[in-house]
XYZ file of C-alpha atoms in Angstrom:
622
model
C -48.184 2.530 55.084
C -48.995 5.315 52.562
C -51.517 7.828 53.876
C -53.710 7.654 50.768
C -53.820 3.831 51.133
C -54.761 4.180 54.823
C -57.657 6.486 53.871
C -58.844 4.012 51.208
C -58.707 1.056 53.649
C -60.666 2.980 56.281
C -63.376 3.879 53.738
C -63.642 0.242 52.687
C -63.717 -0.914 56.317
C -66.407 1.667 57.170
C -68.522 0.587 54.197
C -68.133 -3.090 55.072
C -69.081 -2.539 58.722
C -72.116 -0.450 57.652
C -73.354 -3.147 55.274
C -72.910 -5.936 57.784
C -74.685 -4.024 60.547
C -77.491 -2.963 58.174
C -78.032 -6.548 57.040
C -78.229 -7.710 60.633
C -80.598 -4.856 61.528
C -82.881 -5.568 58.555
C -83.019 -9.248 59.516
C -83.847 -8.439 63.129
C -86.237 -5.578 62.347
C -89.121 -7.779 61.110
C -92.005 -5.276 61.172
C -90.241 -2.387 62.908
C -90.012 0.387 60.337
C -87.699 2.491 62.520
C -85.055 -0.260 62.570
C -85.387 -0.748 58.809
C -84.806 3.005 58.329
C -81.686 2.713 60.483
C -80.558 -0.152 58.251
C -81.114 2.171 55.245
C -78.883 4.762 56.946
C -76.131 2.186 57.160
C -76.535 1.290 53.474
C -76.236 4.921 52.443
C -73.129 5.347 54.585
C -71.619 2.302 52.813
C -72.438 3.890 49.401
C -71.004 7.246 50.525
C -67.735 5.549 51.535
C -67.749 3.640 48.187
C -67.962 7.002 46.422
C -64.643 8.067 47.997
C -63.056 4.766 46.944
C -64.424 5.273 43.412
C -62.869 8.755 43.285
C -59.598 7.337 44.562
C -59.436 4.960 41.550
C -60.419 7.611 39.020
C -64.134 6.703 38.578
C -65.046 10.369 39.030
C -68.637 10.347 37.708
C -69.706 7.395 39.897
C -67.830 8.743 42.905
C -69.449 12.216 42.658
C -72.923 10.709 42.390
C -72.456 8.515 45.470
C -70.909 11.304 47.556
C -73.548 13.862 46.546
C -76.238 11.325 47.582
C -75.347 12.084 51.199
C -78.729 13.944 51.853
C -80.316 10.474 51.876
C -78.220 9.509 54.927
C -79.780 11.995 57.398
C -83.165 11.443 55.687
C -83.036 7.762 56.627
C -81.887 8.769 60.105
C -84.786 11.241 60.421
C -87.193 8.469 59.385
C -85.665 6.294 62.104
C -85.891 9.066 64.710
C -89.562 9.728 63.957
C -90.463 6.039 64.422
C -88.205 5.516 67.398
C -89.486 8.544 69.334
C -93.134 7.943 68.420
C -93.240 4.443 69.943
C -95.101 4.273 73.266
C -96.070 7.957 73.398
C -99.795 7.662 72.754
C -101.406 10.144 70.390
C -99.246 13.162 69.398
C -101.021 14.790 66.439
C -98.053 16.791 65.140
C -95.741 13.733 65.370
C -98.316 11.507 63.712
C -98.642 14.030 60.851
C -94.871 14.105 60.531
C -94.748 10.311 60.379
C -97.400 10.230 57.652
C -95.506 12.810 55.535
C -91.977 11.477 55.993
C -91.989 10.244 52.406
C -91.740 13.928 51.355
C -88.279 14.100 52.960
C -87.089 11.331 50.630
C -88.481 13.207 47.635
C -86.706 16.390 48.782
C -83.397 14.528 49.220
C -83.659 13.113 45.701
C -84.394 16.604 44.320
C -81.330 18.000 46.113
C -79.267 15.142 44.690
C -80.561 15.821 41.182
C -79.876 19.547 41.449
C -76.359 18.905 42.758
C -75.543 16.542 39.896
C -77.142 18.772 37.233
C -75.340 21.952 38.358
C -72.038 20.335 39.223
C -71.870 19.987 42.980
C -68.226 19.029 43.336
C -64.773 18.787 41.825
C -61.852 16.345 42.011
C -58.584 17.857 43.130
C -55.095 16.675 44.061
C -53.476 17.651 47.329
C -50.961 16.167 49.769
C -50.887 12.366 49.458
C -54.105 12.300 47.399
C -54.085 12.358 43.623
C -57.924 12.298 43.593
C -60.020 13.899 46.335
C -63.611 15.218 46.278
C -64.366 18.835 47.279
C -67.740 20.646 47.241
C -68.322 23.519 44.853
C -71.268 25.472 43.507
C -74.569 23.620 44.189
C -72.656 21.167 46.301
C -72.748 23.721 49.173
C -76.519 23.650 49.013
C -76.248 19.859 49.167
C -74.111 19.869 52.272
C -76.166 22.609 53.972
C -79.397 20.646 53.349
C -77.732 17.482 54.693
C -76.674 19.276 57.879
C -80.178 20.831 58.320
C -81.890 17.409 58.107
C -79.377 15.997 60.545
C -80.089 18.838 62.992
C -83.849 18.245 62.625
C -83.397 14.521 63.388
C -81.287 15.210 66.479
C -83.725 17.930 67.663
C -86.517 15.372 67.487
C -84.372 12.908 69.459
C -83.695 15.601 72.056
C -87.414 16.169 72.459
C -87.878 12.384 72.766
C -85.177 12.255 75.434
C -87.197 14.739 77.523
C -90.434 12.789 77.079
C -89.337 9.162 77.332
C -88.123 7.245 80.367
C -86.207 4.012 80.923
C -84.348 2.154 78.193
C -85.632 4.315 75.317
C -84.277 7.435 77.051
C -80.930 5.697 77.586
C -80.802 4.718 73.927
C -81.369 8.325 72.829
C -78.555 9.476 75.134
C -76.234 6.869 73.633
C -77.192 8.064 70.115
C -76.264 11.608 71.013
C -72.866 10.463 72.239
C -72.300 8.512 69.009
C -73.554 11.465 66.932
C -71.098 13.844 68.563
C -68.311 11.393 67.777
C -69.425 11.022 64.144
C -69.716 14.811 63.707
C -66.148 15.327 64.889
C -64.917 12.614 62.521
C -66.802 13.950 59.501
C -65.782 17.613 59.862
C -62.245 16.833 58.620
C -63.735 15.650 55.294
C -64.792 19.185 54.195
C -61.572 21.005 55.241
C -60.140 20.845 51.673
C -63.485 22.255 50.364
C -62.843 25.263 52.631
C -59.305 25.694 51.337
C -57.719 23.993 54.329
C -55.538 21.299 52.769
C -55.100 19.212 55.896
C -55.001 15.437 55.919
C -58.346 14.140 57.310
C -56.915 12.195 60.186
C -60.221 11.782 62.077
C -61.700 10.023 59.012
C -59.427 7.062 59.752
C -61.636 6.360 62.813
C -64.910 6.541 60.839
C -65.523 2.709 61.026
C -66.263 3.146 64.720
C -69.051 5.648 64.104
C -71.621 3.391 62.459
C -70.934 0.594 64.915
C -71.224 2.848 67.966
C -74.402 4.504 66.616
C -76.220 1.234 65.954
C -74.977 -0.222 69.242
C -76.251 2.855 71.113
C -79.687 2.370 69.530
C -80.139 -1.306 70.170
C -78.020 -2.037 73.241
C -80.988 -1.485 75.564
C -83.425 -3.269 73.209
C -81.679 -6.540 72.261
C -79.791 -8.691 74.746
C -77.640 -10.418 72.100
C -76.137 -7.064 71.094
C -74.596 -6.662 74.537
C -73.191 -10.186 74.342
C -71.718 -9.363 70.909
C -70.240 -6.100 72.277
C -68.690 -7.979 75.163
C -66.896 -10.376 72.745
C -65.933 -7.599 70.338
C -64.364 -5.487 73.109
C -62.465 -8.534 74.342
C -60.959 -9.179 70.938
C -60.182 -5.498 70.355
C -58.274 -5.356 73.625
C -56.488 -8.616 72.749
C -55.528 -7.206 69.342
C -54.218 -3.985 70.833
C -52.248 -5.952 73.445
C -50.677 -8.249 70.833
C -49.778 -5.313 68.570
C -48.177 -3.502 71.496
C -46.169 -6.580 72.456
C -45.018 -7.038 68.838
C -43.874 -3.411 68.695
C -42.017 -3.795 71.980
C -40.420 -7.052 70.869
C -39.377 -5.550 67.520
C -37.726 -2.528 69.196
C -35.860 -4.697 71.729
C -34.821 -7.550 69.373
C -31.667 -5.781 68.112
C -30.113 -4.976 71.529
C -30.723 -8.543 72.665
C -28.959 -10.103 69.643
C -32.057 -11.212 67.739
C -31.020 -9.436 64.547
C -33.103 -11.659 62.226
C -36.252 -10.689 64.162
C -35.218 -7.036 64.237
C -34.911 -6.992 60.414
C -38.523 -8.232 59.877
C -40.764 -5.240 59.067
C -43.225 -4.348 61.790
C -46.202 -4.541 59.422
C -45.316 -8.178 58.695
C -45.160 -8.998 62.410
C -48.481 -7.302 62.955
C -49.967 -9.122 59.940
C -48.766 -12.497 61.268
C -50.180 -11.630 64.717
C -53.545 -10.649 63.260
C -53.648 -13.914 61.305
C -52.944 -15.849 64.495
C -55.686 -13.945 66.322
C -58.174 -14.641 63.546
C -57.188 -18.314 63.583
C -57.665 -18.405 67.360
C -61.071 -16.738 66.970
C -62.134 -19.330 64.379
C -60.920 -22.252 66.477
C -62.218 -20.979 69.834
C -65.711 -22.490 69.644
C -64.786 -26.008 68.421
C -61.839 -26.229 70.866
C -64.026 -24.987 73.692
C -66.630 -27.671 72.915
C -63.893 -30.322 72.721
C -62.534 -29.321 76.116
C -66.045 -29.317 77.583
C -66.552 -32.877 76.286
C -63.251 -33.986 77.804
C -63.889 -32.358 81.185
C -67.611 -33.142 81.314
C -68.148 -36.296 79.285
C -71.778 -37.075 78.649
C -72.922 -33.522 79.281
C -74.923 -31.979 76.441
C -76.458 -28.794 77.814
C -77.626 -26.312 75.235
C -80.200 -23.566 75.029
C -82.809 -25.784 73.429
C -82.540 -28.358 76.223
C -82.848 -25.716 78.926
C -85.922 -24.256 77.196
C -87.457 -27.729 77.068
C -86.801 -28.211 80.779
C -88.282 -24.837 81.659
C -91.396 -25.413 79.588
C -92.020 -28.919 80.897
C -91.454 -27.920 84.542
C -93.919 -25.038 84.114
C -96.809 -27.385 83.232
C -97.598 -29.135 86.561
C -99.858 -27.284 88.960
C -99.260 -29.379 92.135
C -96.267 -30.852 93.959
C -96.842 -34.480 92.993
C -97.081 -33.622 89.330
C -93.957 -31.483 89.439
C -91.992 -34.233 91.175
C -93.130 -36.826 88.615
C -92.318 -34.546 85.657
C -88.857 -33.782 87.070
C -88.068 -37.448 87.557
C -89.144 -38.196 83.960
C -86.969 -35.408 82.508
C -83.948 -36.450 84.576
C -84.297 -40.107 83.659
C -84.358 -39.210 79.995
C -81.284 -36.982 80.279
C -79.169 -39.211 82.523
C -80.211 -42.614 81.243
C -81.072 -43.894 84.721
C -83.801 -43.370 87.330
C -83.338 -40.306 89.573
C -85.635 -39.635 92.460
C -86.928 -36.112 93.162
C -88.185 -35.119 96.601
C -89.978 -31.797 97.017
C -90.395 -30.679 100.624
C -92.547 -27.498 100.720
C -93.176 -27.526 104.500
C -89.544 -27.693 105.727
C -89.789 -31.402 106.472
C -86.726 -33.353 107.310
C -85.093 -34.774 104.129
C -85.845 -38.492 103.670
C -83.213 -41.156 103.376
C -83.291 -42.639 99.857
C -81.131 -44.974 97.897
C -79.579 -44.052 94.550
C -79.298 -40.583 92.927
C -81.796 -38.111 94.308
C -82.406 -34.367 94.077
C -83.945 -32.859 97.202
C -85.588 -29.446 96.976
C -86.476 -28.137 100.385
C -88.162 -24.947 101.514
C -85.867 -23.193 104.008
C -85.851 -19.567 105.049
C -85.439 -17.354 103.120
C -86.360 -19.556 100.150
C -85.911 -22.867 98.360
C -82.623 -24.769 98.301
C -81.600 -27.861 96.374
C -79.158 -30.638 97.226
C -77.808 -33.599 95.267
C -77.711 -36.911 97.131
C -76.212 -40.167 95.927
C -74.355 -38.660 92.954
C -70.887 -39.763 94.101
C -70.556 -42.418 91.373
C -72.048 -40.319 88.583
C -69.786 -38.895 85.847
C -68.881 -35.190 86.106
C -70.887 -34.329 83.026
C -74.109 -35.894 84.353
C -73.508 -34.321 87.737
C -73.196 -30.924 86.041
C -76.471 -31.552 84.212
C -78.118 -32.541 87.534
C -76.865 -29.367 89.208
C -78.224 -27.163 86.424
C -81.530 -29.041 86.518
C -81.711 -28.697 90.312
C -81.233 -24.933 90.001
C -84.115 -24.678 87.481
C -86.262 -26.939 89.655
C -85.635 -24.735 92.696
C -86.817 -21.679 90.779
C -89.933 -23.584 89.614
C -90.692 -24.666 93.204
C -90.612 -21.014 94.320
C -93.018 -20.074 91.500
C -95.352 -22.980 92.193
C -95.417 -22.233 95.924
C -96.372 -18.623 95.174
C -99.040 -19.773 92.740
C -100.563 -22.152 95.256
C -100.516 -19.471 97.935
C -102.346 -17.074 95.641
C -104.879 -19.784 94.761
C -105.389 -20.549 98.455
C -105.807 -16.842 99.287
C -108.399 -16.555 96.505
C -110.172 -19.643 97.784
C -110.346 -18.182 101.293
C -111.600 -14.882 99.947
C -114.400 -16.549 98.049
C -115.161 -18.769 100.994
C -115.403 -15.768 103.327
C -117.580 -13.949 100.864
C -119.775 -17.020 100.617
C -119.967 -17.275 104.399
C -120.954 -13.607 104.701
C -123.837 -14.182 102.298
C -124.773 -17.485 104.012
C -124.618 -15.801 107.425
C -127.155 -13.179 106.445
C -129.406 -15.838 104.911
C -129.076 -18.100 107.957
C -129.908 -15.332 110.425
C -133.022 -14.439 108.450
C -134.075 -18.085 108.185
C -133.436 -18.700 111.911
C -135.694 -15.777 112.796
C -138.435 -16.834 110.376
C -138.298 -20.560 111.339
C -138.039 -20.351 115.107
C -141.290 -18.402 115.472
C -143.469 -21.137 113.866
C -141.438 -23.824 115.683
C -142.256 -22.163 119.028
C -145.927 -22.039 118.098
C -145.845 -25.762 117.199
C -144.135 -26.534 120.504
C -146.821 -24.693 122.484
C -149.619 -26.272 120.446
C -148.320 -29.762 121.244
C -148.484 -29.233 125.015
C -151.968 -30.604 125.244
C -151.416 -33.747 123.186
C -150.915 -37.259 124.531
C -147.434 -38.105 125.754
C -146.292 -40.337 122.845
C -147.345 -37.900 120.169
C -145.957 -34.974 122.135
C -142.567 -36.719 122.506
C -142.451 -37.383 118.766
C -143.128 -33.720 117.965
C -140.592 -32.484 120.526
C -137.913 -34.778 119.080
C -138.381 -33.310 115.617
C -138.489 -29.781 117.026
C -135.115 -30.368 118.728
C -133.728 -31.705 115.479
C -134.919 -28.616 113.614
C -133.482 -26.352 116.311
C -130.150 -28.182 116.137
C -130.065 -27.731 112.364
C -130.697 -23.989 112.754
C -128.036 -23.694 115.414
C -125.510 -25.548 113.235
C -126.236 -23.289 110.262
C -125.702 -20.227 112.438
C -122.490 -21.639 113.863
C -121.091 -22.565 110.430
C -121.910 -19.286 108.696
C -121.152 -16.934 111.588
C -117.886 -15.144 112.327
C -115.774 -17.461 114.501
C -113.628 -15.464 116.911
C -111.306 -17.153 119.416
C -109.867 -16.027 122.750
C -107.129 -18.481 123.651
C -106.396 -19.651 127.146
C -104.920 -22.722 128.756
C -107.814 -25.236 128.980
C -107.519 -28.497 131.054
C -108.789 -31.089 128.580
C -109.663 -33.858 131.031
C -111.801 -31.576 133.218
C -113.715 -30.344 130.199
C -114.460 -33.883 128.959
C -115.672 -34.953 132.434
C -118.060 -31.982 132.403
C -119.386 -32.900 128.979
C -119.933 -36.622 129.553
C -123.409 -36.359 131.202
C -124.996 -34.606 128.256
C -124.525 -37.531 125.827
C -126.766 -40.562 125.395
C -124.046 -43.257 125.579
C -126.424 -46.262 125.739
C -124.107 -49.259 125.321
C -121.078 -47.311 124.044
C -117.895 -47.388 126.130
C -116.107 -44.047 126.507
C -112.365 -44.198 127.176
C -110.568 -41.017 128.155
C -106.805 -41.751 128.226
C -105.598 -38.368 129.428
C -103.552 -37.164 132.377
C -104.562 -34.179 134.486
C -101.739 -32.025 133.127
C -102.860 -32.160 129.469
C -103.843 -28.642 128.493
C -104.681 -27.007 125.184
C -104.092 -23.432 124.159
C -107.643 -22.811 122.828
C -110.871 -20.917 123.194
C -112.842 -22.857 125.863
C -116.245 -22.342 124.259
C -115.023 -23.237 120.734
C -113.071 -26.254 122.058
C -116.261 -27.512 123.675
C -118.045 -27.179 120.322
C -115.322 -29.225 118.648
C -115.476 -32.030 121.220
C -119.277 -32.132 121.283
C -119.508 -32.354 117.473
C -116.829 -35.081 117.190
C -118.289 -37.205 120.034
C -121.838 -36.714 118.854
C -120.815 -37.652 115.306
C -119.021 -40.814 116.563
C -121.972 -41.823 118.751
C -124.272 -41.716 115.724
C -122.237 -44.575 114.184
C -121.238 -46.701 117.130
C -124.160 -46.339 119.552
C -126.232 -49.131 118.055
C -123.482 -51.635 117.345
C -122.116 -54.152 119.861
C -118.875 -53.261 121.705
C -118.910 -49.690 120.465
C -115.925 -47.684 121.740
C -114.985 -44.027 121.605
C -111.521 -43.216 122.847
C -109.817 -39.861 123.349
C -106.076 -39.649 123.900
C -103.220 -37.156 123.700
C -100.765 -37.285 120.794
C -97.041 -37.729 120.924
C -96.500 -33.953 120.661
C -97.997 -31.084 122.682
C -101.247 -29.701 121.270
C -102.291 -32.972 119.549
C -105.495 -34.792 120.491
C -106.931 -37.871 118.810
C -110.566 -38.981 118.856
C -110.943 -42.694 117.882
C -114.014 -44.808 117.312
C -114.525 -48.372 116.082
C -117.453 -47.553 113.842
C -117.507 -48.219 110.090
C -114.592 -46.772 108.098
C -115.133 -43.645 106.058
C -115.839 -44.569 102.358
C -113.032 -43.780 99.960
C -115.199 -41.536 97.825
C -115.882 -39.249 100.825
C -112.277 -38.711 102.025
C -111.483 -35.831 99.676
C -114.488 -33.769 100.763
C -115.100 -35.080 104.273
C -115.000 -31.624 105.909
C -117.241 -29.894 103.377
C -120.775 -29.007 104.410
C -123.712 -31.342 103.778
C -121.666 -34.399 102.788
C -122.030 -36.472 105.930
C -124.067 -39.686 106.005
C -124.989 -39.515 109.666
C -128.637 -40.308 110.244
C -130.537 -37.291 111.586
C -127.501 -35.000 111.364
C -127.327 -31.599 109.733
C -124.255 -32.387 107.636
C -122.423 -29.415 109.150
C -120.724 -30.949 112.225
C -117.317 -31.681 110.709
C -117.426 -28.466 108.666
C -117.917 -26.452 111.867
C -115.014 -28.315 113.476
C -112.807 -27.473 110.488
C -113.713 -23.778 110.686
C -112.991 -23.616 114.420
C -109.617 -25.339 113.934
C -108.747 -22.895 111.122
C -109.632 -19.998 113.382
C -107.133 -21.337 115.968
C -104.432 -21.661 113.294
C -104.552 -25.410 113.783
C -105.808 -28.305 111.712
C -107.934 -31.422 111.761
C -107.286 -34.507 109.648
C -108.802 -37.958 109.251
C -106.447 -40.926 109.808
C -106.940 -44.648 109.344
C -103.411 -45.781 110.241
C -103.756 -45.600 114.044
C -105.233 -49.056 114.597
C -108.813 -47.755 114.610
C -111.298 -47.653 111.746
C -111.814 -43.919 112.243
C -109.512 -41.357 113.859
C -109.777 -37.607 113.868
C -106.538 -35.866 114.840
C -106.622 -32.288 116.166
C -103.611 -30.008 116.371
C -103.681 -26.816 118.406
C -100.532 -24.678 118.011
C -98.763 -23.708 121.209
C -97.899 -20.183 119.999
C -100.714 -17.895 120.924
C -99.888 -15.592 118.024
C -100.944 -18.168 115.427
């Protein structure tokens, strides 16, 4: 290929790359002035390259004007550098003033261009393979010196920004310096003939890489799609280089191996055919890839929009039941058949289900998903289910963390409330017990019936005060092994059983790892609460028995069942309907169980109208 033609093609290629990159930058920039200025830099580089092509074809006046407009290139780059460095720095008065006055640099660049054109800033000469080549002369040297000075100012500003910034912006500036050094080395060969050095500008043949590397260095840490594009571009460049190398090797070895017809084909034709084949492969890659995906995974239609829809819909539920229902609905719509979803946040054993099912289970160190019953599902739908299960696992982790934070906040507010209530209760207890004692002493001389009535109400008031202090106070526990049967036998005499039958189905070896005093409070409150409902009914029974696992105790009674509207807030204070009670008994039991690291729950599936199940953990560190 002729050297002058190679130069022309590289100028055209550089201009085309600059225009394409500038158009993409301008489209992506939206309201970012710095990126629009960088797009302007690319446009000016395209015009500068077009000036060389115009000179090459004899359009000297147009070519000179476009080449002498090169001060606008570093001016656009300076505009970009000011905006890029100024982002995220806070107030820098000198930099803000520079940003407000950057329009003056464009005015100065236009003045330099006008002076260069008016005074004749360049000539067209012939040397080597070039019949038309631009060289600077006269005012053109002022033009090139001004251009270099503005470029130095822009890079000095970037160097200052590199020292100030951190993270991705600092990395972008470093990448710009690397690309700038490469571009400077390429551009120096252009002015050799202007200096009387009539050398062929070989580095200019690589100029198309400069604008691409510069823009890539700016945005590679800012836009994810740029890195994906660079990955594909590098792949195809390597493939092109490999094919061209193989063609050259094949052409050189064709003659000795008797393939004379192939050896007689010019290398440029072989390379041209190879490039056409590569371009055809590039054009057909996407449709062929989709066709293969349809053949391998029939029925699978996973795209970015569908994944975004899944993520957004799965992010809406705020509890496990809602997340499970939403997941089942999304899967049924995608797969065209019902799919069960089981979420097991407490490391439960996976259930046995029929049909397709996705099981997400919490296991250390995190959540894991498993497909069950997908043996007869097509590969495409199975792939969709696997992708969905992965997204669901991530959502389960986020929901678990959200619920934990909400529970921690609830406990914090509850503890703060209890601290305030504790101070109020202590003050009230002190203020109330003094007049109650006076009333008790004043009733000593009354007749027996009236005295008994007053004493009963005084005991009730004292019990209410004691319950308030117990509920609002700090509950500390000192665990030890407590024999449950012995404790119950010691407590039995203090209750007014009347006609209620008490059944204690416990062996002597049943022991609980608990605080003895707090355990006694729990048992007294539960038995006293049960007696209030079954004492006056015929055949009233209270039964205490051990559970099927260590640490579990159940307290049954055959009183009336708990109303449905009370189940959700049964252990909250002041919601009980027990006659004469304080409304704090079950709340105190709940607080004591929480202090032990255990739990209490109401059950109605044990064959009794009312059952309270207690669980005390065996591990003393709980």
